Amino acid sequence: MTSIIRDSNIQMLRQSMAGSNIDDDIVLIEQSSEAPQLEMPRRMNFILLGLCTEGAVSYHLDTQKQNIGPGDFIIVSDHHVVDDLTTSPDSKGLYIALSIDFYHETICNVSDISTLFLYARNNPVLALSEQEQNTFKQYFGVLQSKIGDTSNHYRRDLVRTLLLAMFYDLSNVIYSNRLPSTGRRQLRSDAIFTDFIGLLEANCRHERRVGWYAEQMGITPKYLSESVKTVSHRTPNDWIDFYVVQELRIALKESRKTIKVIAEEMNFPNQSFLGKYFKEHVGVSPKMYRKKDI
């Protein structure tokens, strides 16, 4: 079992794989040979999107194994842990890495784009049709061209605009083919849900009360619950449990910390309380989970 989870950032990606880039905000990689293997778990400090065009890739995302092949599109948001990355010798793909700041700069005041990344949290691999693959390849080619044009005064703005258009196209794929029709969009609810998920990712290790999140957002717990359920068909407590359990899975699988220490770091009253909580949601005790390949 690996005892250390190291952070992975765009600077490291630039050093390990050559690609087109704008400083440390965006890196485009056209993988034409076997990619480096991961020697230890890495917590992502950037957003990664990519299309596998040939061969095969496998990796663990937050301890859950993912297998991708030609035509599969991956989306990995920040804070997730990637481990056991392996690629076949004939693996090829097109990958885009974005810094968190550049991503937020790109989607400023555009709540619709959240669909792509929120859907990807539970569906990190999407099988694209040939037409959808070609659309992504076209965006990648134009982005590559614009990033390479360092003499263009509006290079950064052009790249942001192209990324925004690409996000819309990818989100439309999800709206059209992956999500059931929900009728009229609730834009205010979308924004609340997105803000809630952002707060939850940052604070789930020490805060599990719906009322606390509602207070941070300046709304009532009832309004938060109604908005979150409207958008996601899950309650805030469901999402809180999902992220807390995810953090516990990672801590148990990827570190040698005692369960007592994990309980303290995750703000549980004691080790026994954590054990009951974990078994209720996963079906086995933390100790058994560490021993088994679950």
mmCIF file of C-alpha atoms in Angstrom:
data_model
loop_
_atom_site.group_PDB
_atom_site.id
_atom_site.type_symbol
_atom_site.label_atom_id
_atom_site.label_comp_id
_atom_site.label_asym_id
_atom_site.label_seq_id
_atom_site.Cartn_x
_atom_site.Cartn_y
_atom_site.Cartn_z
ATOM 1 C CA MET A 1 0.000 0.000 0.000
ATOM 2 C CA THR A 2 1.356 3.408 -0.935
ATOM 3 C CA SER A 3 1.768 5.736 2.020
ATOM 4 C CA ILE A 4 2.079 9.079 0.236
ATOM 5 C CA ILE A 5 -0.319 10.917 -2.047
ATOM 6 C CA ARG A 6 1.602 13.559 -3.968
ATOM 7 C CA ASP A 7 0.047 16.550 -5.649
ATOM 8 C CA SER A 8 0.205 16.712 -9.424
ATOM 9 C CA ASN A 9 0.126 20.058 -11.192
ATOM 10 C CA ILE A 10 0.439 21.430 -14.703
ATOM 11 C CA GLN A 11 4.100 22.327 -14.231
ATOM 12 C CA MET A 12 4.880 18.656 -13.607
ATOM 13 C CA LEU A 13 2.807 17.658 -16.625
ATOM 14 C CA ARG A 14 4.725 20.072 -18.848
ATOM 15 C CA GLN A 15 8.004 18.576 -17.693
ATOM 16 C CA SER A 16 6.965 14.954 -18.233
ATOM 17 C CA MET A 17 5.216 15.308 -21.609
ATOM 18 C CA ALA A 18 5.891 17.808 -24.386
ATOM 19 C CA GLY A 19 2.909 19.780 -25.603
ATOM 20 C CA SER A 20 1.514 23.169 -26.620
ATOM 21 C CA ASN A 21 0.934 25.453 -23.650
ATOM 22 C CA ILE A 22 0.137 28.901 -22.317
ATOM 23 C CA ASP A 23 2.320 29.255 -19.239
ATOM 24 C CA ASP A 24 0.902 27.037 -16.500
ATOM 25 C CA ASP A 25 -2.750 27.665 -17.382
ATOM 26 C CA ILE A 26 -3.349 25.206 -20.204
ATOM 27 C CA VAL A 27 -1.357 22.356 -21.736
ATOM 28 C CA LEU A 28 -2.327 20.415 -24.858
ATOM 29 C CA ILE A 29 -0.736 17.003 -25.324
ATOM 30 C CA GLU A 30 -0.914 14.932 -28.482
ATOM 31 C CA GLN A 31 0.183 11.570 -27.163
ATOM 32 C CA SER A 32 1.805 9.510 -29.918
ATOM 33 C CA SER A 33 3.678 6.983 -27.810
ATOM 34 C CA GLU A 34 3.426 5.247 -24.480
ATOM 35 C CA ALA A 35 2.807 7.713 -21.665
ATOM 36 C CA PRO A 36 4.736 7.760 -18.388
ATOM 37 C CA GLN A 37 3.410 5.400 -15.714
ATOM 38 C CA LEU A 38 2.422 6.668 -12.275
ATOM 39 C CA GLU A 39 4.736 5.402 -9.570
ATOM 40 C CA MET A 40 2.447 6.627 -6.764
ATOM 41 C CA PRO A 41 -1.013 8.170 -6.233
ATOM 42 C CA ARG A 42 -1.414 11.730 -7.444
ATOM 43 C CA ARG A 43 -4.035 14.221 -6.287
ATOM 44 C CA MET A 44 -4.984 16.329 -9.283
ATOM 45 C CA ASN A 45 -4.538 20.081 -8.914
ATOM 46 C CA PHE A 46 -5.836 20.729 -12.414
ATOM 47 C CA ILE A 47 -8.627 19.580 -14.731
ATOM 48 C CA LEU A 48 -7.889 16.984 -17.395
ATOM 49 C CA LEU A 49 -9.953 16.219 -20.483
ATOM 50 C CA GLY A 50 -8.875 13.721 -23.098
ATOM 51 C CA LEU A 51 -9.857 11.437 -25.934
ATOM 52 C CA CYS A 52 -8.295 8.026 -26.405
ATOM 53 C CA THR A 53 -7.848 7.497 -30.158
ATOM 54 C CA GLU A 54 -5.916 4.197 -30.180
ATOM 55 C CA GLY A 55 -4.816 1.476 -27.773
ATOM 56 C CA ALA A 56 -5.924 1.224 -24.162
ATOM 57 C CA VAL A 57 -5.465 3.044 -20.860
ATOM 58 C CA SER A 58 -6.360 1.984 -17.339
ATOM 59 C CA TYR A 59 -6.139 3.843 -14.052
ATOM 60 C CA HIS A 60 -7.741 4.109 -10.630
ATOM 61 C CA LEU A 61 -9.771 7.245 -9.930
ATOM 62 C CA ASP A 62 -10.398 7.644 -6.195
ATOM 63 C CA THR A 63 -9.628 3.900 -5.830
ATOM 64 C CA GLN A 64 -12.187 2.931 -8.531
ATOM 65 C CA LYS A 65 -10.688 1.300 -11.630
ATOM 66 C CA GLN A 66 -11.360 2.901 -15.017
ATOM 67 C CA ASN A 67 -10.637 1.308 -18.407
ATOM 68 C CA ILE A 68 -10.697 3.344 -21.602
ATOM 69 C CA GLY A 69 -10.227 2.499 -25.252
ATOM 70 C CA PRO A 70 -10.624 4.162 -28.658
ATOM 71 C CA GLY A 71 -13.488 6.644 -28.673
ATOM 72 C CA ASP A 72 -13.620 7.020 -24.892
ATOM 73 C CA PHE A 73 -13.471 10.526 -23.450
ATOM 74 C CA ILE A 74 -12.233 11.150 -19.907
ATOM 75 C CA ILE A 75 -12.878 14.043 -17.567
ATOM 76 C CA VAL A 76 -10.929 14.281 -14.315
ATOM 77 C CA SER A 77 -11.736 17.233 -12.057
ATOM 78 C CA ASP A 78 -9.377 18.703 -9.494
ATOM 79 C CA HIS A 79 -8.893 17.118 -6.052
ATOM 80 C CA HIS A 80 -9.446 13.570 -7.340
ATOM 81 C CA VAL A 81 -6.727 10.964 -6.817
ATOM 82 C CA VAL A 82 -5.305 9.087 -9.825
ATOM 83 C CA ASP A 83 -3.242 5.940 -9.303
ATOM 84 C CA ASP A 84 -2.040 2.819 -11.158
ATOM 85 C CA LEU A 85 -1.981 4.537 -14.561
ATOM 86 C CA THR A 86 -0.935 2.125 -17.289
ATOM 87 C CA THR A 87 -1.041 2.481 -21.068
ATOM 88 C CA SER A 88 -0.658 -0.012 -23.877
ATOM 89 C CA PRO A 89 2.388 0.452 -26.152
ATOM 90 C CA ASP A 90 0.126 1.542 -29.014
ATOM 91 C CA SER A 91 -1.857 4.016 -26.924
ATOM 92 C CA LYS A 92 -2.587 7.387 -28.541
ATOM 93 C CA GLY A 93 -4.746 10.267 -27.441
ATOM 94 C CA LEU A 94 -5.436 13.995 -27.289
ATOM 95 C CA TYR A 95 -5.398 15.599 -23.842
ATOM 96 C CA ILE A 96 -6.115 19.075 -22.456
ATOM 97 C CA ALA A 97 -5.015 20.114 -18.967
ATOM 98 C CA LEU A 98 -6.407 23.317 -17.431
ATOM 99 C CA SER A 99 -5.434 25.137 -14.281
ATOM 100 C CA ILE A 100 -8.311 25.699 -11.872
ATOM 101 C CA ASP A 101 -7.976 29.481 -12.201
ATOM 102 C CA PHE A 102 -8.049 29.336 -16.003
ATOM 103 C CA TYR A 103 -11.110 27.071 -15.903
ATOM 104 C CA HIS A 104 -13.017 29.482 -13.642
ATOM 105 C CA GLU A 105 -11.822 32.382 -15.747
ATOM 106 C CA THR A 106 -13.222 30.642 -18.827
ATOM 107 C CA ILE A 107 -16.664 29.760 -17.458
ATOM 108 C CA CYS A 108 -17.268 32.923 -15.440
ATOM 109 C CA ASN A 109 -21.054 33.407 -15.016
ATOM 110 C CA VAL A 110 -21.896 30.433 -17.229
ATOM 111 C CA SER A 111 -23.849 27.994 -15.037
ATOM 112 C CA ASP A 112 -24.734 25.691 -17.938
ATOM 113 C CA ILE A 113 -21.149 24.429 -18.223
ATOM 114 C CA SER A 114 -21.439 22.823 -14.795
ATOM 115 C CA THR A 115 -23.408 20.004 -16.444
ATOM 116 C CA LEU A 116 -20.279 18.554 -18.028
ATOM 117 C CA PHE A 117 -18.181 18.468 -14.886
ATOM 118 C CA LEU A 118 -20.928 17.515 -12.447
ATOM 119 C CA TYR A 119 -22.004 14.635 -14.685
ATOM 120 C CA ALA A 120 -18.390 13.533 -14.945
ATOM 121 C CA ARG A 121 -18.065 13.190 -11.173
ATOM 122 C CA ASN A 122 -20.108 10.007 -11.343
ATOM 123 C CA ASN A 123 -19.349 9.201 -14.998
ATOM 124 C CA PRO A 124 -15.644 9.947 -15.571
ATOM 125 C CA VAL A 125 -15.545 8.035 -18.883
ATOM 126 C CA LEU A 126 -17.864 8.870 -21.794
ATOM 127 C CA ALA A 127 -18.138 6.807 -24.967
ATOM 128 C CA LEU A 128 -18.339 9.282 -27.863
ATOM 129 C CA SER A 129 -19.798 8.676 -31.290
ATOM 130 C CA GLU A 130 -17.565 9.113 -34.325
ATOM 131 C CA GLN A 131 -19.078 12.529 -35.006
ATOM 132 C CA GLU A 132 -18.538 13.617 -31.394
ATOM 133 C CA GLN A 133 -14.936 12.413 -31.543
ATOM 134 C CA ASN A 134 -14.344 14.397 -34.732
ATOM 135 C CA THR A 135 -15.800 17.520 -33.102
ATOM 136 C CA PHE A 136 -13.352 17.250 -30.193
ATOM 137 C CA LYS A 137 -10.449 16.619 -32.600
ATOM 138 C CA GLN A 138 -11.361 19.772 -34.522
ATOM 139 C CA TYR A 139 -11.417 21.844 -31.337
ATOM 140 C CA PHE A 140 -8.098 20.362 -30.290
ATOM 141 C CA GLY A 141 -6.508 21.253 -33.636
ATOM 142 C CA VAL A 142 -7.729 24.849 -33.560
ATOM 143 C CA LEU A 143 -6.703 25.276 -29.910
ATOM 144 C CA GLN A 144 -3.263 23.922 -30.743
ATOM 145 C CA SER A 145 -2.944 26.398 -33.597
ATOM 146 C CA LYS A 146 -4.032 29.403 -31.522
ATOM 147 C CA ILE A 147 -1.822 28.499 -28.564
ATOM 148 C CA GLY A 148 1.125 28.232 -30.946
ATOM 149 C CA ASP A 149 0.475 31.675 -32.399
ATOM 150 C CA THR A 150 2.433 33.629 -29.783
ATOM 151 C CA SER A 151 2.369 36.794 -31.907
ATOM 152 C CA ASN A 152 -1.427 37.070 -31.597
ATOM 153 C CA HIS A 153 -2.267 39.771 -29.068
ATOM 154 C CA TYR A 154 -5.622 38.091 -28.334
ATOM 155 C CA ARG A 155 -4.234 34.561 -28.039
ATOM 156 C CA ARG A 156 -5.395 34.023 -24.458
ATOM 157 C CA ASP A 157 -8.884 35.396 -25.151
ATOM 158 C CA LEU A 158 -9.211 33.258 -28.269
ATOM 159 C CA VAL A 159 -8.238 30.125 -26.347
ATOM 160 C CA ARG A 160 -10.771 30.893 -23.600
ATOM 161 C CA THR A 161 -13.513 31.430 -26.181
ATOM 162 C CA LEU A 162 -12.693 28.183 -27.983
ATOM 163 C CA LEU A 163 -12.677 26.256 -24.707
ATOM 164 C CA LEU A 164 -16.045 27.709 -23.773
ATOM 165 C CA ALA A 165 -17.491 26.642 -27.124
ATOM 166 C CA MET A 166 -16.017 23.152 -26.667
ATOM 167 C CA PHE A 167 -17.526 22.890 -23.173
ATOM 168 C CA TYR A 168 -20.927 23.789 -24.606
ATOM 169 C CA ASP A 169 -20.632 21.137 -27.301
ATOM 170 C CA LEU A 170 -19.599 18.475 -24.781
ATOM 171 C CA SER A 171 -22.361 19.531 -22.385
ATOM 172 C CA ASN A 172 -24.858 19.251 -25.223
ATOM 173 C CA VAL A 173 -23.736 15.659 -25.774
ATOM 174 C CA ILE A 174 -24.688 14.936 -22.163
ATOM 175 C CA TYR A 175 -27.987 16.842 -22.345
ATOM 176 C CA SER A 176 -28.974 15.138 -25.593
ATOM 177 C CA ASN A 177 -27.877 11.556 -24.998
ATOM 178 C CA ARG A 178 -26.934 10.945 -21.360
ATOM 179 C CA LEU A 179 -29.456 12.824 -19.229
ATOM 180 C CA PRO A 180 -33.246 12.379 -19.128
ATOM 181 C CA SER A 181 -35.280 15.374 -20.176
ATOM 182 C CA THR A 182 -35.979 17.630 -17.193
ATOM 183 C CA GLY A 183 -38.124 20.219 -18.944
ATOM 184 C CA ARG A 184 -37.484 23.890 -18.204
ATOM 185 C CA ARG A 185 -34.025 24.539 -16.803
ATOM 186 C CA GLN A 186 -33.794 25.972 -13.301
ATOM 187 C CA LEU A 187 -30.842 28.319 -13.739
ATOM 188 C CA ARG A 188 -30.887 29.585 -10.149
ATOM 189 C CA SER A 189 -30.964 25.992 -8.878
ATOM 190 C CA ASP A 190 -28.066 25.119 -11.197
ATOM 191 C CA ALA A 191 -25.990 27.933 -9.724
ATOM 192 C CA ILE A 192 -26.838 26.925 -6.144
ATOM 193 C CA PHE A 193 -25.979 23.300 -6.844
ATOM 194 C CA THR A 194 -22.649 24.253 -8.417
ATOM 195 C CA ASP A 195 -21.743 26.500 -5.470
ATOM 196 C CA PHE A 196 -22.780 23.791 -3.013
ATOM 197 C CA ILE A 197 -20.594 21.164 -4.708
ATOM 198 C CA GLY A 198 -17.635 23.555 -4.697
ATOM 199 C CA LEU A 199 -18.051 24.231 -0.976
ATOM 200 C CA LEU A 200 -18.530 20.544 -0.291
ATOM 201 C CA GLU A 201 -15.341 19.515 -2.080
ATOM 202 C CA ALA A 202 -13.362 22.062 -0.084
ATOM 203 C CA ASN A 203 -14.915 21.358 3.315
ATOM 204 C CA CYS A 204 -16.251 17.789 3.417
ATOM 205 C CA ARG A 205 -13.308 16.601 5.507
ATOM 206 C CA HIS A 206 -14.465 18.613 8.500
ATOM 207 C CA GLU A 207 -18.084 19.704 7.913
ATOM 208 C CA ARG A 208 -21.123 17.468 7.319
ATOM 209 C CA ARG A 209 -24.061 19.656 8.339
ATOM 210 C CA VAL A 210 -26.454 20.864 5.634
ATOM 211 C CA GLY A 211 -27.215 23.928 7.757
ATOM 212 C CA TRP A 212 -23.551 24.953 7.735
ATOM 213 C CA TYR A 213 -23.393 24.891 3.916
ATOM 214 C CA ALA A 214 -26.666 26.807 3.643
ATOM 215 C CA GLU A 215 -25.318 29.444 6.040
ATOM 216 C CA GLN A 216 -22.138 29.874 3.980
ATOM 217 C CA MET A 217 -24.273 30.396 0.876
ATOM 218 C CA GLY A 218 -26.664 32.831 2.569
ATOM 219 C CA ILE A 219 -29.772 30.708 2.000
ATOM 220 C CA THR A 220 -32.015 28.523 4.160
ATOM 221 C CA PRO A 221 -31.365 24.782 4.521
ATOM 222 C CA LYS A 222 -34.809 24.120 3.002
ATOM 223 C CA TYR A 223 -34.037 26.207 -0.097
ATOM 224 C CA LEU A 224 -30.649 24.539 -0.471
ATOM 225 C CA SER A 225 -32.247 21.091 -0.206
ATOM 226 C CA GLU A 226 -34.958 21.909 -2.738
ATOM 227 C CA SER A 227 -32.476 23.394 -5.234
ATOM 228 C CA VAL A 228 -29.993 20.523 -4.968
ATOM 229 C CA LYS A 229 -32.739 17.913 -5.339
ATOM 230 C CA THR A 230 -34.250 19.734 -8.334
ATOM 231 C CA VAL A 231 -30.956 19.663 -10.228
ATOM 232 C CA SER A 232 -29.440 16.352 -9.148
ATOM 233 C CA HIS A 233 -32.363 14.275 -7.827
ATOM 234 C CA ARG A 234 -30.265 13.713 -4.707
ATOM 235 C CA THR A 235 -30.406 15.485 -1.352
ATOM 236 C CA PRO A 236 -27.554 17.572 0.086
ATOM 237 C CA ASN A 237 -27.045 14.825 2.672
ATOM 238 C CA ASP A 238 -26.662 12.295 -0.162
ATOM 239 C CA TRP A 239 -23.939 14.444 -1.712
ATOM 240 C CA ILE A 240 -22.247 15.049 1.642
ATOM 241 C CA ASP A 241 -22.164 11.313 2.334
ATOM 242 C CA PHE A 242 -20.863 10.654 -1.182
ATOM 243 C CA TYR A 243 -17.891 12.996 -0.783
ATOM 244 C CA VAL A 244 -17.124 12.005 2.799
ATOM 245 C CA VAL A 245 -17.130 8.299 1.898
ATOM 246 C CA GLN A 246 -14.938 9.062 -1.113
ATOM 247 C CA GLU A 247 -12.405 10.809 1.125
ATOM 248 C CA LEU A 248 -12.524 7.920 3.604
ATOM 249 C CA ARG A 249 -11.979 5.343 0.849
ATOM 250 C CA ILE A 250 -8.901 7.220 -0.344
ATOM 251 C CA ALA A 251 -7.513 7.703 3.159
ATOM 252 C CA LEU A 252 -7.955 4.010 3.959
ATOM 253 C CA LYS A 253 -6.537 2.700 0.687
ATOM 254 C CA GLU A 254 -3.795 5.186 -0.040
ATOM 255 C CA SER A 255 -2.257 5.854 3.382
ATOM 256 C CA ARG A 256 -0.933 3.990 6.392
ATOM 257 C CA LYS A 257 -2.590 6.302 8.871
ATOM 258 C CA THR A 258 -4.434 4.591 11.709
ATOM 259 C CA ILE A 259 -8.230 4.660 11.629
ATOM 260 C CA LYS A 260 -8.114 6.727 14.806
ATOM 261 C CA VAL A 261 -5.981 9.384 13.098
ATOM 262 C CA ILE A 262 -8.264 9.364 10.040
ATOM 263 C CA ALA A 263 -11.273 9.826 12.337
ATOM 264 C CA GLU A 264 -9.609 12.850 13.935
ATOM 265 C CA GLU A 265 -8.631 14.377 10.577
ATOM 266 C CA MET A 266 -12.151 13.850 9.204
ATOM 267 C CA ASN A 267 -13.742 15.410 12.285
ATOM 268 C CA PHE A 268 -15.555 12.308 13.524
ATOM 269 C CA PRO A 269 -16.252 12.178 17.276
ATOM 270 C CA ASN A 270 -14.239 8.982 17.604
ATOM 271 C CA GLN A 271 -13.002 5.888 15.762
ATOM 272 C CA SER A 272 -16.135 3.907 16.636
ATOM 273 C CA PHE A 273 -18.417 6.552 15.120
ATOM 274 C CA LEU A 274 -16.368 6.558 11.906
ATOM 275 C CA GLY A 275 -16.569 2.752 11.761
ATOM 276 C CA LYS A 276 -20.360 2.748 12.038
ATOM 277 C CA TYR A 277 -20.690 5.530 9.460
ATOM 278 C CA PHE A 278 -18.393 3.798 6.980
ATOM 279 C CA LYS A 279 -20.045 0.383 7.367
ATOM 280 C CA GLU A 280 -23.483 1.935 6.895
ATOM 281 C CA HIS A 281 -22.465 3.431 3.547
ATOM 282 C CA VAL A 282 -19.957 0.895 2.203
ATOM 283 C CA GLY A 283 -21.162 -2.343 3.764
ATOM 284 C CA VAL A 284 -17.920 -3.328 5.490
ATOM 285 C CA SER A 285 -15.844 -1.951 8.342
ATOM 286 C CA PRO A 286 -12.872 0.348 7.604
ATOM 287 C CA LYS A 287 -10.542 -2.441 8.741
ATOM 288 C CA MET A 288 -12.076 -4.979 6.352
ATOM 289 C CA TYR A 289 -12.094 -2.419 3.543
ATOM 290 C CA ARG A 290 -8.348 -1.996 3.900
ATOM 291 C CA LYS A 291 -7.816 -5.724 3.630
ATOM 292 C CA LYS A 292 -10.099 -6.315 0.653
ATOM 293 C CA ASP A 293 -9.919 -5.032 -2.950
ATOM 294 C CA ILE A 294 -13.207 -3.106 -2.906
#
